[in-house]
Coordinates of C-alpha atoms in Angstrom, one line a residue:
X131 CA 173.0 145.2 47.4
X132 CA 172.6 145.1 51.1
X133 CA 169.5 146.4 53.0
X134 CA 170.0 148.6 56.0
X135 CA 169.5 146.9 59.4
X136 CA 167.0 148.4 61.7
X137 CA 164.9 147.5 64.7
X138 CA 161.9 149.0 66.4
X139 CA 161.6 149.4 70.2
X140 CA 158.4 150.2 72.0
X141 CA 158.9 152.1 75.2
X142 CA 156.7 151.3 78.2
X143 CA 154.7 154.2 79.5
X144 CA 155.2 155.4 83.0
X145 CA 152.3 155.4 85.4
X146 CA 151.6 159.0 86.5
X147 CA 149.9 160.4 89.6
X148 CA 146.7 162.3 89.4
X149 CA 147.8 165.9 89.7
X150 CA 144.5 167.0 91.1
X151 CA 144.7 164.6 94.1
X152 CA 142.6 161.7 92.8
X153 CA 139.3 160.7 94.3
X154 CA 140.1 162.5 97.6
X155 CA 140.1 165.9 95.9
X156 CA 136.3 165.6 95.2
X157 CA 135.3 164.7 98.8
X158 CA 134.4 168.1 100.2
X159 CA 133.3 170.1 97.1
X160 CA 130.0 171.8 96.3
X161 CA 127.6 171.0 93.5
X162 CA 125.9 173.2 91.0
X163 CA 123.4 173.0 88.2
X164 CA 125.3 172.2 85.0
X165 CA 124.6 169.6 82.3
X166 CA 127.0 166.7 82.0
X167 CA 128.1 166.4 78.4
X168 CA 128.1 162.6 78.6
X169 CA 124.8 161.6 80.3
X170 CA 122.8 164.9 80.4
X171 CA 122.5 164.8 84.2
X172 CA 121.7 168.3 85.4
X173 CA 124.0 168.4 88.5
X174 CA 127.8 168.2 88.9
X175 CA 130.4 168.7 91.6
X176 CA 132.8 171.6 90.9
X177 CA 136.1 173.0 92.1
X178 CA 138.2 175.9 90.9
X179 CA 142.0 175.9 90.5
X180 CA 144.5 178.4 89.4
X181 CA 146.4 176.5 86.7
X182 CA 147.9 179.4 84.8
X183 CA 149.6 182.6 85.9
X184 CA 148.0 184.8 88.5
X185 CA 146.7 187.3 85.9
X186 CA 144.6 184.6 84.2
X187 CA 141.2 183.5 85.4
X188 CA 140.7 180.4 87.5
X189 CA 139.7 177.1 85.7
X190 CA 136.6 175.3 86.8
X191 CA 136.6 171.5 86.9
X192 CA 133.4 169.5 87.1
X193 CA 132.5 165.9 88.0
X194 CA 129.0 164.4 87.3
X195 CA 127.1 163.6 90.5
X196 CA 125.7 160.3 89.0
X197 CA 127.8 157.5 90.3
X198 CA 127.2 155.4 87.2
X199 CA 128.7 158.2 85.1
X200 CA 131.3 160.1 87.1
X201 CA 132.4 162.0 83.9
X202 CA 135.0 164.8 84.6
X203 CA 135.5 167.8 82.4
X204 CA 136.6 171.4 82.7
X205 CA 134.9 174.7 81.7
X206 CA 135.9 176.0 78.2

């Protein structure tokens, strides 16, 4: 009885660009009082983007103002 021949190939992942513009997208944004879920800092930078269709509300993205943290998240 012969066993089937097979091999496994792992594909290399492509490096992708940051769709929000990278670090430059956070240069001229305002900050607001909101708690960072990672470090409990009470202030974060924010920006709003339309990522869905025009009849959907805008999505708010946040970035912690503490340079040691810098955690990014979006409003649920």
